[in-house]
Each structure stands twice: as C-alpha cells, then as structure tokens.
Coordinates of C-alpha atoms and ligand atoms in Angstrom, one line a residue:
X1252 CA -28.1 19.1 -38.5
X1253 CA -24.9 19.2 -36.5
X1254 CA -23.7 18.7 -33.1
X1255 CA -23.9 22.4 -32.4
X1256 CA -27.7 22.1 -32.4
X1257 CA -28.1 19.4 -29.8
X1258 CA -29.1 20.9 -26.6
X1259 CA -29.0 19.5 -23.1
X1260 CA -32.6 18.9 -21.8
X1261 CA -31.8 17.4 -18.4
X1262 CA -29.0 16.7 -16.0
X1263 CA -29.5 14.1 -13.3
X1264 CA -27.0 13.1 -10.8
X1265 CA -27.3 9.7 -9.1
X1266 CA -24.4 8.6 -6.9
X1267 CA -21.7 10.8 -8.3
X1268 CA -21.5 14.5 -9.1
X1269 CA -21.2 14.0 -12.9
X1270 CA -22.1 17.6 -13.5
X1271 CA -19.1 18.5 -11.4
X1272 CA -16.9 16.1 -13.3
X1273 CA -17.9 17.6 -16.6
X1274 CA -17.8 21.1 -14.9
X1275 CA -21.3 21.7 -16.1
X1276 CA -22.5 25.2 -15.2
X1277 CA -25.7 25.5 -13.1
X1278 CA -27.7 26.7 -16.1
X1279 CA -27.0 23.9 -18.6
X1280 CA -30.6 23.1 -19.7
X1281 CA -31.3 24.3 -23.2
X1282 CA -27.7 25.0 -24.1
X1283 CA -25.9 23.1 -26.8
X1284 CA -23.9 20.1 -25.6
X1285 CA -21.0 21.2 -27.7
X1286 CA -20.7 24.4 -25.7
X1287 CA -20.9 22.7 -22.3
X1288 CA -18.7 19.7 -22.7
X1289 CA -15.6 20.1 -24.9
X1290 CA -15.0 16.4 -25.3
X1291 CA -14.8 15.5 -29.1
X1292 CA -15.2 11.8 -28.2
X1293 CA -18.5 12.4 -26.4
X1294 CA -19.7 14.6 -29.3
X1295 CA -19.0 11.8 -31.7
X1296 CA -20.9 9.3 -29.7
X1297 CA -23.9 11.6 -29.4
X1298 CA -23.9 12.3 -33.1
X1299 CA -23.6 8.6 -33.9
X1300 CA -26.5 7.8 -31.6
X1301 CA -28.7 10.5 -33.0
X1302 CA -27.8 9.7 -36.5
X1303 CA -27.9 5.9 -36.6
X1304 CA -30.2 5.6 -33.5
X1305 CA -27.8 3.1 -32.0
X1306 CA -26.2 2.8 -28.6
X1307 CA -22.7 4.3 -28.6
X1308 CA -20.0 4.9 -25.9
X1309 CA -16.8 3.7 -24.3
X1310 CA -14.3 5.0 -21.9
X1311 CA -13.5 8.7 -21.6
X1312 CA -10.4 10.0 -19.8
X1313 CA -10.9 13.4 -18.2
X1314 CA -7.9 15.3 -17.1
X1315 CA -9.4 18.5 -15.9
X1316 CA -10.1 19.3 -13.0
X1317 CA -8.8 15.9 -11.8
X1318 CA -7.8 12.8 -13.7
X1319 CA -10.9 10.5 -14.0
X1320 CA -12.0 7.6 -16.1
X1321 CA -15.6 7.6 -17.1
X1322 CA -17.6 4.8 -18.7
X1323 CA -20.0 6.5 -21.1
X1324 CA -23.1 5.1 -22.7
X1325 CA -25.2 7.1 -25.1
X1326 CA -28.6 5.7 -25.8
X1327 CA -31.3 6.8 -28.3
X1328 CA -34.6 8.0 -26.9
X1329 CA -37.9 8.2 -28.8
X1330 CA -38.0 11.4 -30.8
X1331 CA -39.3 14.5 -29.1
X1332 CA -41.1 17.5 -30.6
X1333 CA -37.8 19.2 -31.4
X1334 CA -36.2 16.2 -33.1
X1335 CA -33.9 13.3 -32.1
X1336 CA -33.1 12.7 -28.5
X1337 CA -30.4 10.8 -26.7
X1338 CA -29.5 10.0 -23.1
X1339 CA -25.9 10.1 -21.9
X1340 CA -25.1 8.0 -18.9
X1341 CA -21.6 8.5 -17.4
X1342 CA -20.3 6.4 -14.6
X1343 CA -17.1 7.3 -12.8
X1344 CA -15.0 4.1 -12.9
X1345 CA -11.6 5.7 -11.8
X1346 CA -11.5 3.8 -8.5
X1347 CA -12.2 0.5 -10.3
X1348 CA -9.4 1.2 -12.9
X1349 CA -7.0 2.2 -10.1
X1350 CA -7.7 -1.1 -8.2
X1351 CA -7.1 -3.1 -11.4
X1352 CA -3.8 -1.3 -12.0
X1353 CA -2.8 -2.0 -8.4
X1354 CA -3.6 -5.7 -8.7
X1355 CA -1.7 -6.0 -12.0
X1356 CA 1.3 -4.2 -10.5
X1357 CA 1.2 -6.5 -7.5
X1358 CA 1.1 -9.7 -9.5
X1359 CA 4.0 -8.4 -11.7
X1360 CA 6.0 -7.4 -8.6
X1361 CA 5.4 -10.6 -6.8
X1362 CA 6.3 -12.7 -9.8
X1363 CA 9.5 -10.7 -10.3
X1364 CA 10.5 -11.0 -6.7
X1365 CA 10.0 -14.8 -6.8
X1366 CA 11.8 -15.1 -10.2
X1367 CA 15.0 -13.6 -9.0
X1368 CA 15.9 -16.1 -6.2
X1369 CA 14.6 -19.0 -8.4
X1370 CA 16.9 -17.9 -11.2
X1371 CA 19.9 -18.0 -8.7
X1372 CA 18.8 -21.5 -7.4
X1373 CA 18.6 -22.8 -11.0
X1374 CA 22.0 -21.3 -11.9
X1375 CA 23.7 -22.9 -8.9
X1376 CA 22.1 -26.3 -9.5
X1377 CA 23.1 -26.2 -13.2
X1378 CA 26.7 -25.3 -12.3
X1379 CA 26.8 -28.1 -9.7
X1380 CA 25.4 -30.8 -12.0
X1381 CA 26.5 -29.8 -15.5
X1382 CA 29.6 -27.9 -14.5
X1383 CA 30.9 -30.8 -12.4
X1384 CA 31.2 -28.6 -9.3
X1385 CA 29.4 -31.3 -7.3
X1386 CA 32.7 -33.3 -7.1
X1387 CA 34.6 -30.5 -5.4
X1388 CA 33.3 -30.4 -1.7
X1389 CA 34.4 -26.8 -1.1
X1390 CA 32.7 -25.4 -4.2
X1391 CA 29.7 -27.7 -3.7
X1392 CA 29.2 -26.4 -0.2
X1393 CA 29.4 -22.8 -1.3
X1394 CA 26.8 -23.3 -4.0
X1395 CA 24.5 -25.3 -1.7
X1396 CA 24.7 -22.4 0.8
X1397 CA 23.5 -20.0 -1.9
X1398 CA 20.7 -22.4 -2.8
X1399 CA 19.6 -22.6 0.8
X1400 CA 19.8 -18.8 1.3
X1401 CA 17.7 -18.2 -1.8
X1402 CA 15.2 -20.8 -0.8
X1403 CA 14.8 -19.1 2.5
X1404 CA 14.3 -15.8 0.7
X1405 CA 11.5 -17.3 -1.3
X1406 CA 10.0 -18.9 1.8
X1407 CA 10.1 -15.5 3.6
X1408 CA 8.5 -13.8 0.6
X1409 CA 5.7 -16.3 0.3
X1410 CA 4.9 -16.1 4.0
X1411 CA 4.7 -12.3 3.8
X1412 CA 2.5 -12.5 0.8
X1413 CA 0.2 -15.0 2.6
X1414 CA 0.1 -12.7 5.7
X1415 CA -0.8 -9.7 3.6
X1416 CA -3.6 -11.5 1.8
X1417 CA -4.9 -12.9 5.1
X1418 CA -4.8 -9.5 6.8
X1419 CA -6.5 -7.8 3.9
X1420 CA -9.3 -10.3 4.0
X1421 CA -9.6 -10.3 7.8
X1422 CA -10.5 -6.7 8.3
X1423 CA -13.6 -7.0 10.2
X1424 CA -12.7 -10.1 12.3
X1425 CA -10.5 -8.6 14.9
X1426 CA -11.6 -8.8 18.5
X1427 CA -10.0 -5.8 20.4
X1428 CA -9.0 -6.1 24.0
X1429 CA -6.8 -4.1 26.4
X1430 CA -3.2 -5.3 25.7
X1431 CA -0.2 -5.5 28.1
X1432 CA 2.2 -3.6 25.9
X1433 CA 5.1 -3.9 28.2
X1434 CA 5.1 -7.6 28.1
X1435 CA 4.8 -7.7 24.3
X1436 CA 7.6 -5.2 23.9
X1437 CA 9.9 -7.2 26.3
X1438 CA 9.2 -10.4 24.3
X1439 CA 9.8 -8.8 20.9
X1440 CA 13.0 -7.2 22.1
X1441 CA 14.0 -10.6 23.4
X1442 CA 13.6 -12.1 20.0
X1443 CA 15.8 -9.4 18.4
X1444 CA 18.4 -9.3 21.1
X1445 CA 20.9 -11.7 19.5
X1446 CA 20.8 -10.0 16.1
X1447 CA 21.2 -6.6 17.7
X1448 CA 24.1 -7.7 19.9
X1449 CA 25.9 -9.1 16.9
X1450 CA 25.6 -5.7 15.3
X1451 CA 26.5 -3.9 18.5
X1452 CA 23.1 -2.1 18.6
X1453 CA 21.5 -1.5 21.9
X1454 CA 17.8 -2.0 22.4
X1455 CA 16.1 0.2 25.0
X1456 CA 12.7 -0.1 26.5
X1457 CA 11.2 3.1 28.0
X1458 CA 7.8 2.4 29.6
X1459 CA 5.7 5.4 30.6
X1460 CA 5.6 6.8 34.1
X1461 CA 1.8 6.0 34.3
X1462 CA 0.9 2.7 32.8
X1463 CA -1.3 2.8 29.7
X1464 CA -2.9 -0.1 27.7
X1465 CA -4.0 0.2 24.1
X1466 CA -7.1 -1.4 22.8
X1467 CA -5.7 -3.9 20.3
X1468 CA -5.2 -7.4 19.1
X1469 CA -2.2 -9.2 20.7
X1470 CA -1.1 -11.2 17.7
X1471 CA -1.2 -8.1 15.4
X1472 CA 0.7 -6.0 17.9
X1473 CA 3.4 -8.7 18.2
X1474 CA 3.7 -8.7 14.4
X1475 CA 3.9 -4.9 14.3
X1476 CA 6.6 -4.7 17.0
X1477 CA 8.6 -7.5 15.5
X1478 CA 8.6 -5.8 12.1
X1479 CA 9.3 -2.3 13.3
X1480 CA 12.1 -3.4 15.7
X1481 CA 13.6 -5.7 13.0
X1482 CA 13.6 -2.8 10.5
X1483 CA 15.2 -0.5 13.1
X1484 CA 18.0 -3.0 13.7
X1485 CA 18.4 -3.8 9.9
X1486 CA 18.7 -0.1 8.9
X1487 CA 21.0 1.0 11.7
X1488 CA 24.7 0.7 11.6
X1489 CA 26.9 -0.8 14.4
X1490 CA 27.0 1.2 17.6
X1491 CA 23.4 2.6 17.1
X1492 CA 20.5 2.6 19.5
X1493 CA 16.9 1.4 19.1
X1494 CA 14.4 2.8 21.6
X1495 CA 10.9 1.5 22.1
X1496 CA 8.6 3.8 24.2
X1497 CA 4.9 4.3 24.7
X1498 CA 2.7 6.8 26.5
X1499 CA -0.8 8.0 26.9
X1500 CA -1.8 10.8 24.5
X1501 CA -5.4 12.0 25.1
X1502 CA -7.7 9.2 23.9
X1503 CA -4.8 7.4 22.4
X1504 CA -1.8 5.2 23.3
X1505 CA 1.2 6.3 21.4
X1506 CA 3.9 3.6 20.7
X1507 CA 7.1 4.7 19.2
X1508 CA 10.0 2.7 17.7
X1509 CA 13.0 5.0 17.2
X1510 CA 16.4 4.3 15.8
X1511 CA 19.6 6.2 15.2
X1512 CA 20.0 4.6 11.8
X1513 CA 20.6 5.5 8.1
X1514 CA 17.3 7.4 7.8
X1515 CA 14.8 7.6 4.9
X1516 CA 15.1 10.3 2.3
X1517 CA 12.3 12.8 2.5
X1518 CA 10.9 12.0 -1.0
X1519 CA 10.4 8.3 -0.1
X1520 CA 8.5 8.8 3.2
X1521 CA 5.1 8.8 1.6
X1522 CA 5.7 5.6 -0.3
X1523 CA 7.5 3.2 2.1
X1524 CA 4.2 1.7 3.2
X1525 CA 3.4 0.5 -0.3
X1526 CA 3.8 -3.1 -1.2
X1527 CA 7.3 -3.9 -2.4
X1528 CA 8.5 -0.3 -2.1
X1529 CA 12.1 0.0 -0.9
X1530 CA 14.4 2.9 -0.7
X1531 CA 17.4 0.9 -1.6
X1532 CA 16.5 -2.4 -3.3
X1533 CA 20.0 -3.8 -3.0
X1534 CA 20.4 -3.0 0.7
X1535 CA 17.0 -4.4 1.5
X1536 CA 17.8 -7.7 -0.2
X1537 CA 21.2 -7.9 1.5
X1538 CA 19.5 -7.7 4.9
X1539 CA 16.8 -10.2 3.9
X1540 CA 14.0 -7.7 3.3
X1541 CA 10.9 -8.5 1.2
X1542 CA 9.6 -4.9 0.8
X1543 CA 6.3 -6.1 2.3
X1544 CA 6.9 -5.6 6.0
X1545 CA 5.7 -2.0 6.4
X1546 CA 2.6 -2.6 4.2
X1547 CA 1.7 -5.5 6.5
X1548 CA 2.3 -3.3 9.6
X1549 CA 0.1 -0.5 8.1
X1550 CA -2.8 -2.9 7.5
X1551 CA -2.5 -4.4 11.0
X1552 CA -2.6 -0.9 12.6
X1553 CA -5.5 0.2 10.5
X1554 CA -7.5 -3.0 11.2
X1555 CA -7.2 -2.1 14.9
X1556 CA -8.6 1.4 14.2
X1557 CA -5.2 3.0 14.6
X1558 CA -2.8 4.9 12.5
X1559 CA 0.9 4.9 11.8
X1560 CA 3.3 7.7 10.9
X1561 CA 6.9 8.0 10.2
X1562 CA 9.5 10.8 10.7
X1563 CA 13.1 10.6 9.6
X1564 CA 16.3 12.5 9.1
X1565 CA 19.0 11.2 6.8
X1566 CA 22.0 9.9 8.7
X1567 CA 20.3 10.7 12.1
X1568 CA 17.5 8.1 12.3
X1569 CA 13.9 7.2 11.9
X1570 CA 10.9 7.0 14.2
X1571 CA 7.7 5.1 13.5
X1572 CA 4.8 6.0 15.7
X1573 CA 1.7 3.9 16.1
X1574 CA -1.5 5.4 17.6
X1575 CA -4.1 3.0 19.0
X1576 CA -7.1 3.8 21.1
X1577 CA -6.6 3.8 24.9
X1578 CA -8.4 0.9 26.4
X1579 CA -9.5 2.7 29.6
X1580 CA -11.2 5.4 27.5
X1581 CA -13.1 3.0 25.4
X1582 CA -14.2 0.1 27.8
X1583 CA -16.2 -2.7 26.2
Ligands
LIG2850 P1 12.0 -4.5 3.7 O1 11.6 -5.9 3.8 O2 12.7 -4.1 2.5 O3 12.6 -4.0 5.0 P2 9.7 -2.9 4.6 O4 8.3 -2.8 4.0 O5 9.8 -3.3 6.0 O6 10.5 -3.7 3.6 O7 10.3 -1.4 4.4 C1 10.3 -0.8 3.2 C2 11.5 0.1 3.0 O8 11.5 1.2 4.0 C3 12.9 -0.6 3.3 O9 13.3 -1.3 2.2 C4 13.8 0.6 3.7 O10 14.2 1.2 2.6 C5 12.8 1.5 4.4 N1 12.8 1.4 5.9 C6 12.0 0.7 6.7 N2 12.3 0.9 8.0 C7 13.4 1.7 8.0 C8 14.2 2.2 9.1 N3 13.9 2.0 10.4 N4 15.2 3.0 8.7 C9 15.5 3.3 7.5 N5 14.8 2.8 6.4 C10 13.7 2.0 6.7

C-alpha cells in the first residue's frame, strides 16, 4: 500500500558490511525499510520494483557515517504469503569511483603539463617564421634556446611519466639484495656535485659508525637518491648544506636526506607525494621540476617493502627519511 508497509525480511552481508554502511540496527528483521534506511532514492526503487515488478536501481551516494558510493539493484522476487517481495543488492563501489577519478585527473594533468611547453615551442616557431625573426641571428638564437629548453622539459616529463607507469606495473618483480649504500650515495653525490657547487651548496656524506646494508634494489635506490638529493639542491638557496646519512634502527636501515633549504609549509606535507603536486608551481618549473619525482620515489620505496617520511620547517629545511629492511636481519 505504501513504502511504510514494506518490511525487511533478511539482511545478508557478503564481502562488505553493507549493514554497517546503511547503519542498520542489529534487529532489522520485520521492521519497515522506511524506518531503517532514510534514503528516498532507495525507497523509490523499492516501490517501483514492488509496483511494476521490474528491476530498478542505480548509484547511491551515502554521506553518513562516511562518504561512499553504492551501486544498488532492486530485483522483484516471487510473491510471498504477505505480499510483494523484492531483494536489494548493494555493492560498495567507492574504491572503483575513486580510482576512476584519479585516472581522469592524471590524464588531465599530464595533458596540461605537456600542452604548456608545446604552446611555447609553437609560439617561438611562429614568431621566427611568420614574424621574420629568423633573419636576425641574435633574436633567432634566443628563440631557439627557448625551443630547446621547452623540448627538454617535455622530454623530462615523458621520461618521468614512463618511469611512473613502469614502476606501478612492476610491483612484484623486484629482486631484493643487500645493497652497498655507501657506494651508491657516493656515486649519486658525484652526479650532483657540479650543480651543487654552482649554487655554493655543500654536499655531506655521513656514514654510520657501524656499517649497515639495506635489503633493496640497486637501480631503485639509485633513482631514489638522485631524486631526493636533486630536490634538496633545487630547493635550497646558495650557501646551504645537504647531508646524506644512514644508520641501523632495529630491523630497519634508516636513510636520511636533509637540507637547510626553503622548507615545505605544514599543510602541504601530506600531499607532496601525489603526482604533479607542487608547493610552488612556478618555482618548480623554474628549476626544471615535473612534479612527479616524489611520487616515483614513494612507489620505489614501497616496492622494496619500505616507507618514506618527510619532516620540514619553513625557512630551516627539510628531511626525507627512507626506511628499508636491514639485510642482515632478513637473510635470503
Ligand atoms: P618537482 O619536480 O616539482 O621537484 P617532486 O615530486 O620532486 O616534484 O616534488 C614535489 C614538490 O615538493 C616540489 O614541487 C616542491 O614544492 C616540494 N619539495 C620536494 N622536495 C623538497 C625539498 N627538499 N625542499 C622543499 N620543497 C621540496
């Protein structure tokens, strides 16, 4: 006769606690659906199914107690002794929706990041060719330099995108071994030495008193060190110091890259590992950043069973610490 009369005759949970999502009380059997679930949309579907004996349903957005997206299907069942019956099947698809959003955001960001340098290249070429600047050697060289810089930026971005995709797909493939961290740190510092010297930044290596080896993948660790030291140099002003140290810490080997740089505002700390996230977009671009470095680092660390943390103080500096299992504690 009305939705108020339709009572719940059974609640069954498969993989997910749907009863918790709908905040169903323990004693729901025999009580009207209307009383238990205050979702007009769901009531409408149930009424439709009971009235027209058709399948109804769609997506339902729950906000309380947490934000969730449910896919709901209401199906007619053969009539029981007390009248029409319907079965409500609700599947929690929040994770799927979130992944879709992340993917869409990623494609939009990647296209935008590629579009910007491409627009500058096009503008330079148009000015050179249509504007006649090609005949003035000085102007021509200036424009060609911009073209070359922007092409490098696109190249860098595409490489980072490819690395990220590869790392995300490679998760299970890493073969972990004891790694000679001292030699990797020395090599990575060697690669950054020139840039650091140009900026008058000193790079310091502080090995532990007792040697310790992490269980890791050499190529990944090289990439992690290059990225963290490169960032430390990029975001530190002239006269600063970048220190790389590592030490045993229980079952872990703790590697730290610390700088005396500009720091990261507190409210951004949680987000800097996200793809394309930058505190200061203009500054990152100026120093040749893509906004992908830290998300690549985070994935590489996690693929080796480790974790990464950041601590920072504005104007004082930033410290990234990477925790990897100690090889001697986990042989073979
Ligand atoms: P980018 O290519 O922009 O450097 P990353 O993913 O490596 O991208 O870093 C994301 C953002 O985190 C940077 O844009 C910068 O704002 C901030 N950041 C990273 N490392 C440091 C650091 N050592 N000091 C200050 N800010 C940093």
